[in-house]
Amino acid sequence: MGRLVVVTGGSGQIGRYVIEQLLSHGHSVLNLDLMPGPNTVHTIKVDLTRSGDVYNALSSHFNLTEPLPVEPSLVPDAVVHLAGYARNMIVPDNETFQANVTSSYNIIDAACKLGIKKIICASSICVYGVTYANGDMDFASFPVNEATHVTPIDSYALSKRCTEVVAEGFARRFATDIYVLRIGRVVMPDEYKAVFASYVYEPRKWKVHGWSYVDARDLGRMCERSVLVDGLGFQIFNATNNEITNTRNAGELVAELCPHVALTRPLEEREAPITNRKIRELLGFREQHSWRTYYQADVEHVL
């Protein structure tokens, strides 16, 4: 049976894939965003940094009808919180941090107090402290899993780490399921040729992504699985696809490019160094869009 799901940031490029995936599995969706959304769902224009607006939007009807339904609006089953600045240097650092943290706090606070029992929050692999480090930094260990030490220093990654801490606190306080997705570099369906030409042939450049990625359509599937699977309390999941973004054996590549980083277990031959094992095991995620389906390397890669 479909669920009532509020999506924040559903007007964005990633959000549209998430909404599409939710609708395809029979869920009803309300979009909260500052920009117009897809015509498949109703969008309410909301500034998520305004707590009163957030509370009212989360308790809204899902569709505008004439007349409105007799019954009061229903409490949503789930919230998928994607809205926020997606990287540094879109706005000044203080605005990146303030807007991302405040909007996340407002969403989590209002959802918990309204009795919404499932919240999915977008975080980022940037919290591991490599993507926007000051200069070249290594991951703490490989494979990078959800227990790997996080060392964010930039405004964007710090805002995401703060969101994770807020989520954990509210999950414990309200006994609510809050799942945090540490999203990898998102690849759109039309980007494979350009993105993977560099991933495959210039691997030294892409330690910052942990030689990992996530297809936008598979990210939508991760969100849909998060909505469906109940009872896990507070959880953090690496939201990455299965495979390393290179033709090399994963263990050999990280040993050569990160010789001083310890392995906590052997990497599988094709495993993404930022591993998604947990989301596969606990949420039943199954990758549908491997990069090898869309990009064919016609010669053997040489470092």
PDB file of N, CA and C in Angstrom, residues 18-85:
ATOM      1  N   VAL A  18      13.845  11.299  -7.379  1.00  0.00           N
ATOM      2  CA  VAL A  18      13.301  10.697  -6.168  1.00  0.00           C
ATOM      3  C   VAL A  18      11.779  10.672  -6.235  1.00  0.00           C
ATOM      4  N   ILE A  19      11.167  11.769  -6.620  1.00  0.00           N
ATOM      5  CA  ILE A  19       9.710  11.820  -6.739  1.00  0.00           C
ATOM      6  C   ILE A  19       9.217  10.811  -7.769  1.00  0.00           C
ATOM      7  N   GLU A  20       9.890  10.741  -8.898  1.00  0.00           N
ATOM      8  CA  GLU A  20       9.501   9.794  -9.949  1.00  0.00           C
ATOM      9  C   GLU A  20       9.508   8.355  -9.421  1.00  0.00           C
ATOM     10  N   GLN A  21      10.545   8.019  -8.650  1.00  0.00           N
ATOM     11  CA  GLN A  21      10.649   6.667  -8.107  1.00  0.00           C
ATOM     12  C   GLN A  21       9.537   6.394  -7.082  1.00  0.00           C
ATOM     13  N   LEU A  22       9.262   7.381  -6.232  1.00  0.00           N
ATOM     14  CA  LEU A  22       8.200   7.206  -5.233  1.00  0.00           C
ATOM     15  C   LEU A  22       6.840   7.029  -5.907  1.00  0.00           C
ATOM     16  N   LEU A  23       6.548   7.844  -6.902  1.00  0.00           N
ATOM     17  CA  LEU A  23       5.271   7.739  -7.603  1.00  0.00           C
ATOM     18  C   LEU A  23       5.141   6.400  -8.314  1.00  0.00           C
ATOM     19  N   SER A  24       6.225   5.916  -8.885  1.00  0.00           N
ATOM     20  CA  SER A  24       6.183   4.653  -9.632  1.00  0.00           C
ATOM     21  C   SER A  24       5.886   3.461  -8.733  1.00  0.00           C
ATOM     22  N   HIS A  25       6.115   3.622  -7.428  1.00  0.00           N
ATOM     23  CA  HIS A  25       5.815   2.553  -6.479  1.00  0.00           C
ATOM     24  C   HIS A  25       4.519   2.801  -5.710  1.00  0.00           C
ATOM     25  N   GLY A  26       3.705   3.724  -6.207  1.00  0.00           N
ATOM     26  CA  GLY A  26       2.362   3.887  -5.673  1.00  0.00           C
ATOM     27  C   GLY A  26       2.227   4.811  -4.484  1.00  0.00           C
ATOM     28  N   HIS A  27       3.278   5.567  -4.161  1.00  0.00           N
ATOM     29  CA  HIS A  27       3.198   6.505  -3.046  1.00  0.00           C
ATOM     30  C   HIS A  27       2.597   7.836  -3.507  1.00  0.00           C
ATOM     31  N   SER A  28       1.977   8.554  -2.580  1.00  0.00           N
ATOM     32  CA  SER A  28       1.495   9.911  -2.833  1.00  0.00           C
ATOM     33  C   SER A  28       2.544  10.889  -2.335  1.00  0.00           C
ATOM     34  N   VAL A  29       2.809  11.948  -3.103  1.00  0.00           N
ATOM     35  CA  VAL A  29       3.926  12.846  -2.806  1.00  0.00           C
ATOM     36  C   VAL A  29       3.459  14.296  -2.791  1.00  0.00           C
ATOM     37  N   LEU A  30       3.912  15.028  -1.783  1.00  0.00           N
ATOM     38  CA  LEU A  30       3.788  16.484  -1.725  1.00  0.00           C
ATOM     39  C   LEU A  30       5.199  17.054  -1.738  1.00  0.00           C
ATOM     40  N   ASN A  31       5.447  18.042  -2.588  1.00  0.00           N
ATOM     41  CA  ASN A  31       6.773  18.643  -2.724  1.00  0.00           C
ATOM     42  C   ASN A  31       6.817  20.003  -2.033  1.00  0.00           C
ATOM     43  N   LEU A  32       7.859  20.207  -1.217  1.00  0.00           N
ATOM     44  CA  LEU A  32       8.097  21.508  -0.584  1.00  0.00           C
ATOM     45  C   LEU A  32       9.372  22.085  -1.163  1.00  0.00           C
ATOM     46  N   ASP A  33       9.268  23.258  -1.778  1.00  0.00           N
ATOM     47  CA  ASP A  33      10.428  23.835  -2.451  1.00  0.00           C
ATOM     48  C   ASP A  33      10.164  25.311  -2.699  1.00  0.00           C
ATOM     49  N   LEU A  34      11.242  26.061  -2.914  1.00  0.00           N
ATOM     50  CA  LEU A  34      11.093  27.463  -3.288  1.00  0.00           C
ATOM     51  C   LEU A  34      10.806  27.637  -4.771  1.00  0.00           C
ATOM     52  N   MET A  35      11.084  26.591  -5.569  1.00  0.00           N
ATOM     53  CA  MET A  35      10.904  26.651  -7.017  1.00  0.00           C
ATOM     54  C   MET A  35       9.762  25.742  -7.447  1.00  0.00           C
ATOM     55  N   PRO A  36       9.160  26.017  -8.611  1.00  0.00           N
ATOM     56  CA  PRO A  36       8.097  25.129  -9.104  1.00  0.00           C
ATOM     57  C   PRO A  36       8.612  23.703  -9.279  1.00  0.00           C
ATOM     58  N   GLY A  37       7.758  22.740  -9.013  1.00  0.00           N
ATOM     59  CA  GLY A  37       8.157  21.345  -9.096  1.00  0.00           C
ATOM     60  C   GLY A  37       7.593  20.651 -10.315  1.00  0.00           C
ATOM     61  N   PRO A  38       7.794  19.344 -10.400  1.00  0.00           N
ATOM     62  CA  PRO A  38       7.236  18.579 -11.518  1.00  0.00           C
ATOM     63  C   PRO A  38       5.721  18.624 -11.490  1.00  0.00           C
ATOM     64  N   ASN A  39       5.106  18.560 -12.667  1.00  0.00           N
ATOM     65  CA  ASN A  39       3.643  18.685 -12.719  1.00  0.00           C
ATOM     66  C   ASN A  39       2.923  17.423 -12.274  1.00  0.00           C
ATOM     67  N   THR A  40       3.676  16.407 -11.883  1.00  0.00           N
ATOM     68  CA  THR A  40       3.078  15.156 -11.410  1.00  0.00           C
ATOM     69  C   THR A  40       2.662  15.226  -9.944  1.00  0.00           C
ATOM     70  N   VAL A  41       3.122  16.250  -9.226  1.00  0.00           N
ATOM     71  CA  VAL A  41       2.783  16.384  -7.806  1.00  0.00           C
ATOM     72  C   VAL A  41       2.480  17.847  -7.501  1.00  0.00           C
ATOM     73  N   HIS A  42       1.836  18.081  -6.364  1.00  0.00           N
ATOM     74  CA  HIS A  42       1.595  19.453  -5.931  1.00  0.00           C
ATOM     75  C   HIS A  42       2.833  19.973  -5.196  1.00  0.00           C
ATOM     76  N   THR A  43       3.186  21.220  -5.470  1.00  0.00           N
ATOM     77  CA  THR A  43       4.330  21.852  -4.822  1.00  0.00           C
ATOM     78  C   THR A  43       3.855  23.059  -4.019  1.00  0.00           C
ATOM     79  N   ILE A  44       4.265  23.123  -2.753  1.00  0.00           N
ATOM     80  CA  ILE A  44       4.022  24.291  -1.916  1.00  0.00           C
ATOM     81  C   ILE A  44       5.335  25.045  -1.776  1.00  0.00           C
ATOM     82  N   LYS A  45       5.293  26.349  -2.028  1.00  0.00           N
ATOM     83  CA  LYS A  45       6.493  27.185  -1.898  1.00  0.00           C
ATOM     84  C   LYS A  45       6.758  27.437  -0.414  1.00  0.00           C
ATOM     85  N   VAL A  46       7.908  26.945   0.059  1.00  0.00           N
ATOM     86  CA  VAL A  46       8.205  27.013   1.485  1.00  0.00           C
ATOM     87  C   VAL A  46       9.658  27.415   1.700  1.00  0.00           C
ATOM     88  N   ASP A  47       9.876  28.354   2.589  1.00  0.00           N
ATOM     89  CA  ASP A  47      11.214  28.672   3.077  1.00  0.00           C
ATOM     90  C   ASP A  47      11.454  27.805   4.306  1.00  0.00           C
ATOM     91  N   LEU A  48      12.288  26.791   4.170  1.00  0.00           N
ATOM     92  CA  LEU A  48      12.466  25.812   5.236  1.00  0.00           C
ATOM     93  C   LEU A  48      13.236  26.361   6.429  1.00  0.00           C
ATOM     94  N   THR A  49      13.799  27.551   6.310  1.00  0.00           N
ATOM     95  CA  THR A  49      14.461  28.151   7.471  1.00  0.00           C
ATOM     96  C   THR A  49      13.460  28.844   8.397  1.00  0.00           C
ATOM     97  N   ARG A  50      12.197  28.877   8.014  1.00  0.00           N
ATOM     98  CA  ARG A  50      11.129  29.470   8.833  1.00  0.00           C
ATOM     99  C   ARG A  50      10.341  28.325   9.472  1.00  0.00           C
ATOM    100  N   SER A  51      10.514  28.146  10.776  1.00  0.00           N
ATOM    101  CA  SER A  51       9.964  26.968  11.443  1.00  0.00           C
ATOM    102  C   SER A  51       8.451  26.888  11.363  1.00  0.00           C
ATOM    103  N   GLY A  52       7.763  28.022  11.490  1.00  0.00           N
ATOM    104  CA  GLY A  52       6.307  28.007  11.407  1.00  0.00           C
ATOM    105  C   GLY A  52       5.811  27.568  10.048  1.00  0.00           C
ATOM    106  N   ASP A  53       6.508  28.037   8.991  1.00  0.00           N
ATOM    107  CA  ASP A  53       6.134  27.634   7.636  1.00  0.00           C
ATOM    108  C   ASP A  53       6.317  26.134   7.439  1.00  0.00           C
ATOM    109  N   VAL A  54       7.401  25.601   7.998  1.00  0.00           N
ATOM    110  CA  VAL A  54       7.660  24.166   7.880  1.00  0.00           C
ATOM    111  C   VAL A  54       6.562  23.361   8.571  1.00  0.00           C
ATOM    112  N   TYR A  55       6.215  23.763   9.787  1.00  0.00           N
ATOM    113  CA  TYR A  55       5.191  23.047  10.550  1.00  0.00           C
ATOM    114  C   TYR A  55       3.866  23.049   9.788  1.00  0.00           C
ATOM    115  N   ASN A  56       3.495  24.206   9.250  1.00  0.00           N
ATOM    116  CA  ASN A  56       2.236  24.285   8.504  1.00  0.00           C
ATOM    117  C   ASN A  56       2.284  23.461   7.226  1.00  0.00           C
ATOM    118  N   ALA A  57       3.396  23.503   6.512  1.00  0.00           N
ATOM    119  CA  ALA A  57       3.494  22.765   5.251  1.00  0.00           C
ATOM    120  C   ALA A  57       3.423  21.257   5.472  1.00  0.00           C
ATOM    121  N   LEU A  58       4.049  20.789   6.554  1.00  0.00           N
ATOM    122  CA  LEU A  58       4.019  19.353   6.827  1.00  0.00           C
ATOM    123  C   LEU A  58       2.637  18.870   7.264  1.00  0.00           C
ATOM    124  N   SER A  59       1.785  19.782   7.647  1.00  0.00           N
ATOM    125  CA  SER A  59       0.422  19.395   8.048  1.00  0.00           C
ATOM    126  C   SER A  59      -0.607  19.824   7.001  1.00  0.00           C
ATOM    127  N   SER A  60      -0.154  19.977   5.769  1.00  0.00           N
ATOM    128  CA  SER A  60      -1.016  20.421   4.674  1.00  0.00           C
ATOM    129  C   SER A  60      -1.709  19.235   3.991  1.00  0.00           C
ATOM    130  N   HIS A  61      -2.746  19.563   3.208  1.00  0.00           N
ATOM    131  CA  HIS A  61      -3.284  18.589   2.261  1.00  0.00           C
ATOM    132  C   HIS A  61      -2.228  18.312   1.189  1.00  0.00           C
ATOM    133  N   PHE A  62      -2.353  17.185   0.521  1.00  0.00           N
ATOM    134  CA  PHE A  62      -1.399  16.812  -0.525  1.00  0.00           C
ATOM    135  C   PHE A  62      -1.810  17.350  -1.893  1.00  0.00           C
ATOM    136  N   ASN A  63      -3.077  17.688  -2.069  1.00  0.00           N
ATOM    137  CA  ASN A  63      -3.559  18.188  -3.350  1.00  0.00           C
ATOM    138  C   ASN A  63      -4.539  19.329  -3.130  1.00  0.00           C
ATOM    139  N   LEU A  64      -4.545  20.270  -4.063  1.00  0.00           N
ATOM    140  CA  LEU A  64      -5.505  21.363  -4.030  1.00  0.00           C
ATOM    141  C   LEU A  64      -6.760  20.930  -4.784  1.00  0.00           C
ATOM    142  N   THR A  65      -7.876  20.853  -4.079  1.00  0.00           N
ATOM    143  CA  THR A  65      -9.142  20.485  -4.704  1.00  0.00           C
ATOM    144  C   THR A  65     -10.186  21.542  -4.382  1.00  0.00           C
ATOM    145  N   GLU A  66     -11.250  21.561  -5.149  1.00  0.00           N
ATOM    146  CA  GLU A  66     -12.359  22.479  -4.932  1.00  0.00           C
ATOM    147  C   GLU A  66     -13.648  21.674  -4.793  1.00  0.00           C
ATOM    148  N   PRO A  67     -14.230  21.546  -3.631  1.00  0.00           N
ATOM    149  CA  PRO A  67     -13.730  22.071  -2.353  1.00  0.00           C
ATOM    150  C   PRO A  67     -12.612  21.191  -1.814  1.00  0.00           C
ATOM    151  N   LEU A  68     -11.974  21.653  -0.730  1.00  0.00           N
ATOM    152  CA  LEU A  68     -10.996  20.825  -0.038  1.00  0.00           C
ATOM    153  C   LEU A  68     -11.714  19.665   0.653  1.00  0.00           C
ATOM    154  N   PRO A  69     -10.988  18.580   0.941  1.00  0.00           N
ATOM    155  CA  PRO A  69     -11.622  17.438   1.618  1.00  0.00           C
ATOM    156  C   PRO A  69     -12.255  17.842   2.947  1.00  0.00           C
ATOM    157  N   VAL A  70     -13.313  17.122   3.325  1.00  0.00           N
ATOM    158  CA  VAL A  70     -14.005  17.394   4.582  1.00  0.00           C
ATOM    159  C   VAL A  70     -13.085  17.097   5.766  1.00  0.00           C
ATOM    160  N   GLU A  71     -12.355  15.973   5.666  1.00  0.00           N
ATOM    161  CA  GLU A  71     -11.508  15.570   6.792  1.00  0.00           C
ATOM    162  C   GLU A  71     -10.279  16.473   6.870  1.00  0.00           C
ATOM    163  N   PRO A  72      -9.756  16.655   8.077  1.00  0.00           N
ATOM    164  CA  PRO A  72      -8.514  17.421   8.215  1.00  0.00           C
ATOM    165  C   PRO A  72      -7.392  16.751   7.436  1.00  0.00           C
ATOM    166  N   SER A  73      -6.345  17.497   7.166  1.00  0.00           N
ATOM    167  CA  SER A  73      -5.202  16.927   6.460  1.00  0.00           C
ATOM    168  C   SER A  73      -4.609  15.783   7.274  1.00  0.00           C
ATOM    169  N   LEU A  74      -4.084  14.799   6.593  1.00  0.00           N
ATOM    170  CA  LEU A  74      -3.536  13.614   7.230  1.00  0.00           C
ATOM    171  C   LEU A  74      -2.075  13.811   7.585  1.00  0.00           C
ATOM    172  N   VAL A  75      -1.645  13.171   8.672  1.00  0.00           N
ATOM    173  CA  VAL A  75      -0.219  13.197   9.022  1.00  0.00           C
ATOM    174  C   VAL A  75       0.535  12.338   8.011  1.00  0.00           C
ATOM    175  N   PRO A  76       1.551  12.880   7.357  1.00  0.00           N
ATOM    176  CA  PRO A  76       2.306  12.075   6.393  1.00  0.00           C
ATOM    177  C   PRO A  76       2.939  10.858   7.051  1.00  0.00           C
ATOM    178  N   ASP A  77       3.188   9.843   6.241  1.00  0.00           N
ATOM    179  CA  ASP A  77       3.888   8.657   6.736  1.00  0.00           C
ATOM    180  C   ASP A  77       5.392   8.875   6.798  1.00  0.00           C
ATOM    181  N   ALA A  78       5.901   9.735   5.918  1.00  0.00           N
ATOM    182  CA  ALA A  78       7.355   9.903   5.832  1.00  0.00           C
ATOM    183  C   ALA A  78       7.705  11.256   5.244  1.00  0.00           C
ATOM    184  N   VAL A  79       8.893  11.723   5.586  1.00  0.00           N
ATOM    185  CA  VAL A  79       9.471  12.927   4.989  1.00  0.00           C
ATOM    186  C   VAL A  79      10.834  12.556   4.418  1.00  0.00           C
ATOM    187  N   VAL A  80      11.066  12.957   3.179  1.00  0.00           N
ATOM    188  CA  VAL A  80      12.383  12.797   2.551  1.00  0.00           C
ATOM    189  C   VAL A  80      12.960  14.198   2.381  1.00  0.00           C
ATOM    190  N   HIS A  81      13.966  14.522   3.188  1.00  0.00           N
ATOM    191  CA  HIS A  81      14.513  15.884   3.221  1.00  0.00           C
ATOM    192  C   HIS A  81      15.764  15.976   2.363  1.00  0.00           C
ATOM    193  N   LEU A  82      15.596  16.549   1.163  1.00  0.00           N
ATOM    194  CA  LEU A  82      16.695  16.716   0.208  1.00  0.00           C
ATOM    195  C   LEU A  82      17.123  18.165   0.046  1.00  0.00           C
ATOM    196  N   ALA A  83      16.284  19.112   0.485  1.00  0.00           N
ATOM    197  CA  ALA A  83      16.521  20.525   0.195  1.00  0.00           C
ATOM    198  C   ALA A  83      17.770  21.040   0.906  1.00  0.00           C
ATOM    199  N   GLY A  84      18.385  22.041   0.291  1.00  0.00           N
ATOM    200  CA  GLY A  84      19.558  22.677   0.879  1.00  0.00           C
ATOM    201  C   GLY A  84      20.597  22.964  -0.188  1.00  0.00           C
ATOM    202  N   TYR A  85      21.613  23.699   0.190  1.00  0.00           N
ATOM    203  CA  TYR A  85      22.710  23.961  -0.728  1.00  0.00           C
ATOM    204  C   TYR A  85      23.524  22.691  -0.902  1.00  0.00           C
TER     205      TYR A  85
END
